[in-house]
PDB file of C-alpha atoms in Angstrom:
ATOM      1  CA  UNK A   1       0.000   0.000   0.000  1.00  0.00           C
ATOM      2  CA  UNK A   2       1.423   3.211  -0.745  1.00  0.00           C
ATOM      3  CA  UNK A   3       1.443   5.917   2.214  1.00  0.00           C
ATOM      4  CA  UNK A   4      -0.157   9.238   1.549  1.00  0.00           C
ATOM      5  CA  UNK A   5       1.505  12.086   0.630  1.00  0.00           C
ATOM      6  CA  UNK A   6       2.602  14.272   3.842  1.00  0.00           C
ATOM      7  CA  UNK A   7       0.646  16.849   2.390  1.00  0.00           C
ATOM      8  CA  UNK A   8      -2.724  15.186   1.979  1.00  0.00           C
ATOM      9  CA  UNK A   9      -2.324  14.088   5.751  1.00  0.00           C
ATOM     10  CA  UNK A  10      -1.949  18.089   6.637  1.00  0.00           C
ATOM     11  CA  UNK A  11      -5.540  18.816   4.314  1.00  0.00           C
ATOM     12  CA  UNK A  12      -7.334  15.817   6.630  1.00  0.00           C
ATOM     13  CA  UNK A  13      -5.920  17.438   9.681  1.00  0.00           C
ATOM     14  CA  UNK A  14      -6.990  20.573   8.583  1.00  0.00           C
ATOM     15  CA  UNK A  15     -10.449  18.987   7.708  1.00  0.00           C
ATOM     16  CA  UNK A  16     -10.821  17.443  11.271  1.00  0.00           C
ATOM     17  CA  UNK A  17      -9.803  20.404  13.166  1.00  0.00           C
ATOM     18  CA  UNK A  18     -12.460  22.684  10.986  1.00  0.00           C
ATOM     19  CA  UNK A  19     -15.110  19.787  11.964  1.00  0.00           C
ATOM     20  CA  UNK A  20     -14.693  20.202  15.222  1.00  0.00           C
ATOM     21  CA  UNK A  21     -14.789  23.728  15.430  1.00  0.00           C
ATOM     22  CA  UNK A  22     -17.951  23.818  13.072  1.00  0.00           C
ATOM     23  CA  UNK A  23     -19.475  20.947  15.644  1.00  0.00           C
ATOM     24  CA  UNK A  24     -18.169  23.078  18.910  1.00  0.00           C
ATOM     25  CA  UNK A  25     -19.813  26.181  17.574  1.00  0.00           C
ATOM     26  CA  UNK A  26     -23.185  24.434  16.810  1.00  0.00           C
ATOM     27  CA  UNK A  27     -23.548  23.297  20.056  1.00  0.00           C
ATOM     28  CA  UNK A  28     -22.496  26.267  21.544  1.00  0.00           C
ATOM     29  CA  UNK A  29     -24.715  28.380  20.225  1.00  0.00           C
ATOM     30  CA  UNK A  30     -27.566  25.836  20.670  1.00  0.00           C
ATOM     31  CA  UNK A  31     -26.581  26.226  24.397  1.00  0.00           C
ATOM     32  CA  UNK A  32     -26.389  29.575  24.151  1.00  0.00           C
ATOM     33  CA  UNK A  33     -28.720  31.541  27.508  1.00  0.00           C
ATOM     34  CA  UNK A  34     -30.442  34.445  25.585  1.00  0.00           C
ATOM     35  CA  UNK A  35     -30.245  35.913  28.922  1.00  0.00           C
ATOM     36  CA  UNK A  36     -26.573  36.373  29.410  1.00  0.00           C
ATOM     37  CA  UNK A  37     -25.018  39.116  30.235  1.00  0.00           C
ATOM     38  CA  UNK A  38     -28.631  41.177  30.951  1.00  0.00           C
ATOM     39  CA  UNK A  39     -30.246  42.517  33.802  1.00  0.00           C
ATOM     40  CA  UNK A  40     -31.964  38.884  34.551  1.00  0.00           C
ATOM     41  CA  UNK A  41     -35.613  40.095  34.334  1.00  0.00           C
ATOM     42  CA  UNK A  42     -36.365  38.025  30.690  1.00  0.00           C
ATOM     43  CA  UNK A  43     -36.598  34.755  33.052  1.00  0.00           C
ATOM     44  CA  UNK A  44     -39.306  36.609  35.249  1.00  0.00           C
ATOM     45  CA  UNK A  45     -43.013  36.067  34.312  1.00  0.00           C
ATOM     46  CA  UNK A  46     -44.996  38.770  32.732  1.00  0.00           C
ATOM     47  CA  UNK A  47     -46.317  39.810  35.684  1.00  0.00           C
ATOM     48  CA  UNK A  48     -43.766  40.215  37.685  1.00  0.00           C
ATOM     49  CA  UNK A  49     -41.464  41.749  34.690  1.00  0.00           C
ATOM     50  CA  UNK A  50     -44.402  44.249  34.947  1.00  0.00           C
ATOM     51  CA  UNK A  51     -44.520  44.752  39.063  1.00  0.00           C
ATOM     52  CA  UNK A  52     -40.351  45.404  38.393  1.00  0.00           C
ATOM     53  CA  UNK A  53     -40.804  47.748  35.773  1.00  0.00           C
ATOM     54  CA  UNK A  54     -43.806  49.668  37.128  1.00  0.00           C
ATOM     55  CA  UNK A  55     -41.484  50.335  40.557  1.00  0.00           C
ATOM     56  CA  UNK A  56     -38.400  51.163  38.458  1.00  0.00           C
ATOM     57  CA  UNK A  57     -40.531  54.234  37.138  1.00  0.00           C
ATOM     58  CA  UNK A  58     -41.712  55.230  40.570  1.00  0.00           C
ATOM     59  CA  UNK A  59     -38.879  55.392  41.984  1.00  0.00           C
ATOM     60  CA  UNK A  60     -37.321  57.218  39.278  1.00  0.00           C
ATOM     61  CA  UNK A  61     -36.750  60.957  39.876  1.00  0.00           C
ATOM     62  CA  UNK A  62     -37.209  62.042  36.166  1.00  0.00           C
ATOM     63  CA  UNK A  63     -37.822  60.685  32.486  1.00  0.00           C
ATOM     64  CA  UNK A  64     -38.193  61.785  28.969  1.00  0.00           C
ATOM     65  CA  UNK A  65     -41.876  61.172  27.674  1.00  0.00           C
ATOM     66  CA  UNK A  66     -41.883  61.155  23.815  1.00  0.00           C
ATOM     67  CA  UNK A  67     -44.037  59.705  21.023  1.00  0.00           C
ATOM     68  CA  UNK A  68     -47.973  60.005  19.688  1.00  0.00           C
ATOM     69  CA  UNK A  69     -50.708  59.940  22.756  1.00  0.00           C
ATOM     70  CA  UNK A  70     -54.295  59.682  20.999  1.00  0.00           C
ATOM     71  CA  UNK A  71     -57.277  60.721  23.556  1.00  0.00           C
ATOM     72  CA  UNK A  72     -60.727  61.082  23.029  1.00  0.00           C
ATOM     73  CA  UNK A  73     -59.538  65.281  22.695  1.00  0.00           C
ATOM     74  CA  UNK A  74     -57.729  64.540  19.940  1.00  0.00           C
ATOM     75  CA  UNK A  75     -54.136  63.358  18.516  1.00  0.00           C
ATOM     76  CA  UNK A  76     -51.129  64.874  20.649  1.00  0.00           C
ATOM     77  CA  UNK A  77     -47.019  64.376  19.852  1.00  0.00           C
ATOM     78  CA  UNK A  78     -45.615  64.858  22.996  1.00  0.00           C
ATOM     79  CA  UNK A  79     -41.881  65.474  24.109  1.00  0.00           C
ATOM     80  CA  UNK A  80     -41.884  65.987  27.469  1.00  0.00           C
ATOM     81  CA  UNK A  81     -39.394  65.621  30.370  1.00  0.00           C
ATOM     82  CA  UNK A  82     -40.980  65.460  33.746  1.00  0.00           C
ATOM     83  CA  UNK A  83     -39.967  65.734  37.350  1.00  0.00           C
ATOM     84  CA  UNK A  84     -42.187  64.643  40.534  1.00  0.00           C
ATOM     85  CA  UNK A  85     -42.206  68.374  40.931  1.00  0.00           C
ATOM     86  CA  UNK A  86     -42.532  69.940  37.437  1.00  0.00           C
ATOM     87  CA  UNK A  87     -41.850  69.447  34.126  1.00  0.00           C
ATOM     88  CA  UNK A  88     -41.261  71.288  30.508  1.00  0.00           C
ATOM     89  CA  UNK A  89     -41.250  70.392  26.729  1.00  0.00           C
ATOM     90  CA  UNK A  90     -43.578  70.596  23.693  1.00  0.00           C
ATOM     91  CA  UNK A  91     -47.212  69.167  22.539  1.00  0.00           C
ATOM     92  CA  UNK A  92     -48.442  69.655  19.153  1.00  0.00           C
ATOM     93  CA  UNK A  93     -52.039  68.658  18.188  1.00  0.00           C
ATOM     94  CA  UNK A  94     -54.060  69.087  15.095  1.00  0.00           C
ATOM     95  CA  UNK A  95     -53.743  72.532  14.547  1.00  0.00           C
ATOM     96  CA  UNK A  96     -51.139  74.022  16.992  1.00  0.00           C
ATOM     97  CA  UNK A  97     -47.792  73.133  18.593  1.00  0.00           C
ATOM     98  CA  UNK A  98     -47.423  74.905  22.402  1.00  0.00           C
ATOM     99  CA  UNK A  99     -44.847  75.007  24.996  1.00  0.00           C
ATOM    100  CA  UNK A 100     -45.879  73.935  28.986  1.00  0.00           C
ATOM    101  CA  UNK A 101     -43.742  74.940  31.829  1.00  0.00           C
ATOM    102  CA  UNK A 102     -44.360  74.126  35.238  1.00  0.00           C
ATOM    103  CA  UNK A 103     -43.271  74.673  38.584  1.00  0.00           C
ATOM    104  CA  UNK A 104     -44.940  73.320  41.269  1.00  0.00           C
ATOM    105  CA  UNK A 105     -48.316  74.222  40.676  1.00  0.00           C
ATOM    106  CA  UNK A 106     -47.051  77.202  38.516  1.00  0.00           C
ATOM    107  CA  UNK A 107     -48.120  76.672  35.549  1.00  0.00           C
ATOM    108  CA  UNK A 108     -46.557  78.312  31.980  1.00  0.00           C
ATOM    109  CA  UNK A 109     -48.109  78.031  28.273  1.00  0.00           C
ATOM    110  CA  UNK A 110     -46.268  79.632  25.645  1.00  0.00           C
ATOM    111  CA  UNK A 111     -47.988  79.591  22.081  1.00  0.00           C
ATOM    112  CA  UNK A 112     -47.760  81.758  18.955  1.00  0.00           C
ATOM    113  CA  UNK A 113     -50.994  84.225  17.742  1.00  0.00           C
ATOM    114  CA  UNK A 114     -52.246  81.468  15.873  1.00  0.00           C
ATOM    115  CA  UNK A 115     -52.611  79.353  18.724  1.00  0.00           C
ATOM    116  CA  UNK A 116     -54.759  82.290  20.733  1.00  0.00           C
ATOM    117  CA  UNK A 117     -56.876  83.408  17.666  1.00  0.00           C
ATOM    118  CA  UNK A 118     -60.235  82.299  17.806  1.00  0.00           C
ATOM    119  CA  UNK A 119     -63.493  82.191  15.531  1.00  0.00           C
ATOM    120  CA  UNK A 120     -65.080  86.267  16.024  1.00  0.00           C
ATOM    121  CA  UNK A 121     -68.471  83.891  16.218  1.00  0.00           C
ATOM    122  CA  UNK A 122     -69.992  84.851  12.403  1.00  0.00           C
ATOM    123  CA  UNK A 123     -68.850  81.278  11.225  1.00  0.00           C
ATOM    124  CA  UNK A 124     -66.153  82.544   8.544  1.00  0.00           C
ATOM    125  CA  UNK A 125     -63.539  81.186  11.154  1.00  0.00           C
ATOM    126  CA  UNK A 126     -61.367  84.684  11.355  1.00  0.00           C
ATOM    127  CA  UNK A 127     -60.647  86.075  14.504  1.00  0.00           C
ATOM    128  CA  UNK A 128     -62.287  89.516  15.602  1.00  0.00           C
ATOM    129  CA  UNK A 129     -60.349  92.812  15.832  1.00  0.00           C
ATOM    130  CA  UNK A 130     -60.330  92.462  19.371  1.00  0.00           C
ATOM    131  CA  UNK A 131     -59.040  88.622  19.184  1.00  0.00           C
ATOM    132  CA  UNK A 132     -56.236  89.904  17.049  1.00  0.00           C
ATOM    133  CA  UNK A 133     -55.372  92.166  19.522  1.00  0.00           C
ATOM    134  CA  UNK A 134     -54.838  89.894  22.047  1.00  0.00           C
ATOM    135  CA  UNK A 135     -53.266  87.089  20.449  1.00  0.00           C
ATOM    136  CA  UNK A 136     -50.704  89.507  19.533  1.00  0.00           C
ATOM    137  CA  UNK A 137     -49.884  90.326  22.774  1.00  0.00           C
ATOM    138  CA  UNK A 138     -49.798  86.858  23.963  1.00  0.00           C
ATOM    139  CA  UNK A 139     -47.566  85.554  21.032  1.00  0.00           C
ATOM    140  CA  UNK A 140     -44.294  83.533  22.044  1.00  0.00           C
ATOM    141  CA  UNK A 141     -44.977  84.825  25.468  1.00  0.00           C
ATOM    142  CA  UNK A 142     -45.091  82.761  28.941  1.00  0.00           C
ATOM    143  CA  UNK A 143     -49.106  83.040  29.939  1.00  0.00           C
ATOM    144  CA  UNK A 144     -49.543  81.742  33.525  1.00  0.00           C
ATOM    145  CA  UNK A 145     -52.641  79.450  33.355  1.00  0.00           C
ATOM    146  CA  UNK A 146     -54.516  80.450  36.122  1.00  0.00           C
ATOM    147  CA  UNK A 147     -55.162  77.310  38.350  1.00  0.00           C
ATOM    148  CA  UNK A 148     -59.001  78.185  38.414  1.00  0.00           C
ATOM    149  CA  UNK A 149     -59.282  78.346  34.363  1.00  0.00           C
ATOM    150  CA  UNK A 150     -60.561  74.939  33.218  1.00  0.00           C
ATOM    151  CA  UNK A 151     -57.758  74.209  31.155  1.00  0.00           C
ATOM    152  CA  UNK A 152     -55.228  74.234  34.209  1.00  0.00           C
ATOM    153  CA  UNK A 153     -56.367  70.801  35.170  1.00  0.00           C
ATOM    154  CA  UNK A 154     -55.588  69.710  31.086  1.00  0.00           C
ATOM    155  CA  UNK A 155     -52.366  71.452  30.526  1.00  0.00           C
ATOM    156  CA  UNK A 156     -51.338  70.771  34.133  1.00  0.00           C
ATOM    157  CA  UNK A 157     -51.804  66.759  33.238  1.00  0.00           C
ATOM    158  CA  UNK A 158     -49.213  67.099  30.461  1.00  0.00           C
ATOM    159  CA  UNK A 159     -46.433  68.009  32.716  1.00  0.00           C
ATOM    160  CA  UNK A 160     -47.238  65.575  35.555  1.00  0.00           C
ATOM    161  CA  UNK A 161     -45.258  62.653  35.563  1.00  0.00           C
ATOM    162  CA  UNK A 162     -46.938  60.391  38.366  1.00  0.00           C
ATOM    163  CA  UNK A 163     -50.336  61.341  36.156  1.00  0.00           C
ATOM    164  CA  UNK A 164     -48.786  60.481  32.897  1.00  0.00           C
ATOM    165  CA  UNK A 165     -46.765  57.203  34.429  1.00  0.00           C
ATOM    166  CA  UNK A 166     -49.718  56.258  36.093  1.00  0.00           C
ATOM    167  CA  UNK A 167     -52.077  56.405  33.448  1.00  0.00           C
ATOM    168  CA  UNK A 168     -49.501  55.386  30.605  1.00  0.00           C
ATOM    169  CA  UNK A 169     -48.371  52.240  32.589  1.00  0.00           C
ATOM    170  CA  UNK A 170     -51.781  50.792  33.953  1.00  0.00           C
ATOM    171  CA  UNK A 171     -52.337  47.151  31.940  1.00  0.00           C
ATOM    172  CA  UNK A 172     -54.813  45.021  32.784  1.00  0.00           C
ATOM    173  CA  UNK A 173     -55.983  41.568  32.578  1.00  0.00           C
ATOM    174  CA  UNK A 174     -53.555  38.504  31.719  1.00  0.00           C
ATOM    175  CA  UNK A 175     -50.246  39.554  30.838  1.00  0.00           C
ATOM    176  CA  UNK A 176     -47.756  37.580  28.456  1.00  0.00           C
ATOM    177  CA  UNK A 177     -44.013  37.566  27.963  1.00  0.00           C
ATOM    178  CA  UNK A 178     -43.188  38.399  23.811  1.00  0.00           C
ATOM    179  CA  UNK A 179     -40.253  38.677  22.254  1.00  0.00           C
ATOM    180  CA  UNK A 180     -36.813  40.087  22.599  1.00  0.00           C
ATOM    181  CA  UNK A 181     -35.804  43.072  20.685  1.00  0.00           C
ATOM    182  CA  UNK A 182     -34.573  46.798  20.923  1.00  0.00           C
ATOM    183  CA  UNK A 183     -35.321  50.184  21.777  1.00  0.00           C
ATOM    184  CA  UNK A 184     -33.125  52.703  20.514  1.00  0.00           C
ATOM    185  CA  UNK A 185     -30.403  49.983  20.762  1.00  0.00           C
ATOM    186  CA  UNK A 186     -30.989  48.775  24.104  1.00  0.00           C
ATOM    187  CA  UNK A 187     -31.870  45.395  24.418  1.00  0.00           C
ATOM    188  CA  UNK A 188     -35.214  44.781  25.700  1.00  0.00           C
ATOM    189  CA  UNK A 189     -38.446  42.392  26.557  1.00  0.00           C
ATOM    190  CA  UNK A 190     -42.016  42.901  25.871  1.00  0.00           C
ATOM    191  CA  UNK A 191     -44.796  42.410  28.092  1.00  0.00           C
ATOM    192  CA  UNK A 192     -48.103  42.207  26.673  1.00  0.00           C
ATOM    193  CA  UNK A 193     -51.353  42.653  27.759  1.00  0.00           C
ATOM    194  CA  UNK A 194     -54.954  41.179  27.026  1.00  0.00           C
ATOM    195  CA  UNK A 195     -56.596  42.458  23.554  1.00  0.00           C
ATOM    196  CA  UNK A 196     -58.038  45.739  24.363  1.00  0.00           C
ATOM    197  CA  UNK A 197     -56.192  45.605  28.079  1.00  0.00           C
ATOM    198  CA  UNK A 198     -53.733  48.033  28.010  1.00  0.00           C
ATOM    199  CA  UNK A 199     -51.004  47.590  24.998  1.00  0.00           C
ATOM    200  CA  UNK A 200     -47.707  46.259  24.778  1.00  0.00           C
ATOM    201  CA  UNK A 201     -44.436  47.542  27.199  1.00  0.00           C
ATOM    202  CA  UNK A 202     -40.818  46.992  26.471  1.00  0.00           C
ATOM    203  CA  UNK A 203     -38.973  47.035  29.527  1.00  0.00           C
ATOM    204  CA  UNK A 204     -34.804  47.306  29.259  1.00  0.00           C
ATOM    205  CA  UNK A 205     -32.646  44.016  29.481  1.00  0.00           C
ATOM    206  CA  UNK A 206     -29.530  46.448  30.606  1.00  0.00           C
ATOM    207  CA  UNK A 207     -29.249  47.768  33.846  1.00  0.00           C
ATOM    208  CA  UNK A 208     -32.283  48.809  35.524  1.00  0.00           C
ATOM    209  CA  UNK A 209     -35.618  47.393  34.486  1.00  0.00           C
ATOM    210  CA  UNK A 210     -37.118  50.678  32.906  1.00  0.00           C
ATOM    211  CA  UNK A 211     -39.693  51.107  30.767  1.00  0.00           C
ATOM    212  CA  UNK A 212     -38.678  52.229  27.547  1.00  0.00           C
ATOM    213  CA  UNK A 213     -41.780  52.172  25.252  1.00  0.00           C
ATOM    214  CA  UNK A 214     -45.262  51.964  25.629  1.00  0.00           C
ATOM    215  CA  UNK A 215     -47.603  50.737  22.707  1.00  0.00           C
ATOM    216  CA  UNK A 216     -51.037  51.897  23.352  1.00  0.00           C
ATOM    217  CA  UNK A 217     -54.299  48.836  23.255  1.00  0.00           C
ATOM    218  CA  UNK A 218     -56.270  49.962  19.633  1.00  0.00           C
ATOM    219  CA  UNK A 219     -54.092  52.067  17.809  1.00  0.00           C
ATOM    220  CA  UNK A 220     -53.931  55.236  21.038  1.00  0.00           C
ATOM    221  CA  UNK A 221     -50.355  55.936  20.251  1.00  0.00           C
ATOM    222  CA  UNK A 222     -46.871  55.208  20.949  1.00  0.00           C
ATOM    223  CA  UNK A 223     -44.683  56.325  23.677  1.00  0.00           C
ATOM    224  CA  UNK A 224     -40.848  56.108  23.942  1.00  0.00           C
ATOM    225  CA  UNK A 225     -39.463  56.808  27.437  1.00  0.00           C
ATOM    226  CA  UNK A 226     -36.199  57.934  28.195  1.00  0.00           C
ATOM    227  CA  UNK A 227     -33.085  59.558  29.887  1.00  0.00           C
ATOM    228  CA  UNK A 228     -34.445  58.263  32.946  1.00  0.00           C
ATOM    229  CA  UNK A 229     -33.088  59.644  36.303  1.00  0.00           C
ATOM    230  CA  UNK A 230     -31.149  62.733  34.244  1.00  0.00           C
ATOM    231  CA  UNK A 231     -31.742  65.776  36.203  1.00  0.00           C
ATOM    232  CA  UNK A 232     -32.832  69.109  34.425  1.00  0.00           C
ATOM    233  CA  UNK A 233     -33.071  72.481  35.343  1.00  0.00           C
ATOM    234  CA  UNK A 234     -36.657  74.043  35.940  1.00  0.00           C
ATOM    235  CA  UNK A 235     -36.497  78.000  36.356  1.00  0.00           C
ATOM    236  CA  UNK A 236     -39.382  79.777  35.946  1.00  0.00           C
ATOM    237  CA  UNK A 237     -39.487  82.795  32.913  1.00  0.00           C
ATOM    238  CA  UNK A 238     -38.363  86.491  33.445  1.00  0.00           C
ATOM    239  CA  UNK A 239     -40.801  88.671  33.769  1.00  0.00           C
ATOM    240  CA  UNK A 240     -40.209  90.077  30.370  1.00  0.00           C
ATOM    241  CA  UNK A 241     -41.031  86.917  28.733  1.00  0.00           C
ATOM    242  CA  UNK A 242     -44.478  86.562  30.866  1.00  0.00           C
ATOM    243  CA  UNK A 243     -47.620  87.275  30.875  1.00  0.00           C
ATOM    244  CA  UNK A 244     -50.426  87.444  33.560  1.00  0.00           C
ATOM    245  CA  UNK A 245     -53.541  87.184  31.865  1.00  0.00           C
ATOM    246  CA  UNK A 246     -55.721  86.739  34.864  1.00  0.00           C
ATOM    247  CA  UNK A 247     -58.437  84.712  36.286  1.00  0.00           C
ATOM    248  CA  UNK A 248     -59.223  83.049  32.987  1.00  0.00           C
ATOM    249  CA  UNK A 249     -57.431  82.472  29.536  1.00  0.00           C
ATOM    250  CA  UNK A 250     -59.118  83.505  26.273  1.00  0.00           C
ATOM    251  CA  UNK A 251     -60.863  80.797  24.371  1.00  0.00           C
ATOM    252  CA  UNK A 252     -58.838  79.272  21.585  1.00  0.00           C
ATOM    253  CA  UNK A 253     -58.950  77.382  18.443  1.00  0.00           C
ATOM    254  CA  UNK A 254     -57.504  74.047  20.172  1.00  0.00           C
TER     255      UNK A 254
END
């Protein structure tokens, strides 16, 4: 019998060691805990993924609120960040976009003219003389909303983040784990509830188990929630940039 070449023995080496790796790797990743190297709440139920996540948030001392929030008001894009004692940012609904500031129970609502014009009441759907007047004033300046106007209780409800978290957060019924994924490249789990229940939360795989976006039950929007625990400044305007319009704001077109 005639030995083989030393350099056919070196290609079955080669073939055998490439084997084993391909074999080693199979298994490995076969073995492979999808939970490694996370936070350890993916091998929690759904409820108690929930219970953590829910307590993450209320213990948290501030968040940014972002995304689409649809109400039986309307559509609103909010960006929002939010204290337990105040909060500041942007909504935008059909017609407008407006600022909220709020301090405590000071609150601030700064809006162009357009935003303070309203219908003169002849149906044509152009403000009065008088309307002008006053949105002009009140353009791009700080209006305190007077705590007894019924919109406080509205506006207020924007900046509020135990209202918001509260409200945003609440699901019902049976809950069920879903899959794995991302939010703005953190790794994440989902949580879902019942049809109609409350929607579908992804709470973070890294570090602390924060919520990080909220999918509202039938189609009520989407919120992303972030830069949890960053501290911003709240100051309230200069008196220059403010104005005290009284007891009660003027109607307007939102």
């Amino acid at each position: 019998m005639t030995p083989l070449p030393p350099v056919s023995r070196g290609r079955r080496a080669a073939l055998s060691m490439a084997l084993c790796a391909g074999l080693i790797a199979v298994l490995t990743a076969c073995s492979e805990d999808p939970d490694a190297g996370t936070n350890g709440v993916g091998k929690l139920s759904a409820d108690e993924i929930e219970t953590k996540a829910r307590a993450t948030a209320d213990a948290a001392a501030s968040v940014r609120l972002s995304g689409t929030l649809v109400s039986k008001g309307g559509t609103y894009k909010l960006n929002m960040r939010l204290k337990h004692d105040g909060g500041t940012g942007s909504v935008t609904s059909k017609d407008n976009t407006f600022e909220l500031l709020r301090i405590g129970d000071a609150l601030y609502l700064k809006a162009d003219a357009g935003f303070w014009s309203h219908a003169d009441g002849k149906g044509d759907g152009k403000p009065s003389k008088s309307d002008a007047e006053v949105a002009g004033k009140l353009n791009d300046k700080y209006v305190k909303v007077p705590s007894g106007d019924p919109a406080y209780k509205q506006f207020r409800g924007f900046t509020d983040m135990d209202v918001l978290l509260e409200g945003l957060l609440g699901m019902q019924g049976e809950l069920s784990k879903g899959d794995r994924t991302q939010v703005g490249g953190v790794r994440t789990i989902k949580v879902m509830a019942g049809e109609g229940a409350g929607g579908t939360l992804d709470v973070s795989l890294e570090g602390k188990p924060y919520p990080l976006q909220f999918a509202r039950a039938g189609g009520a929007g989407v919120l992303t929630l972030g830069d949890w625990d960053k501290d911003f400044a709240l100051a309230a305007p200069s008196k220059d940039e403010t104005v005290d319009y009284g007891q009660k704001l003027p109607k307007t077109r939102d």
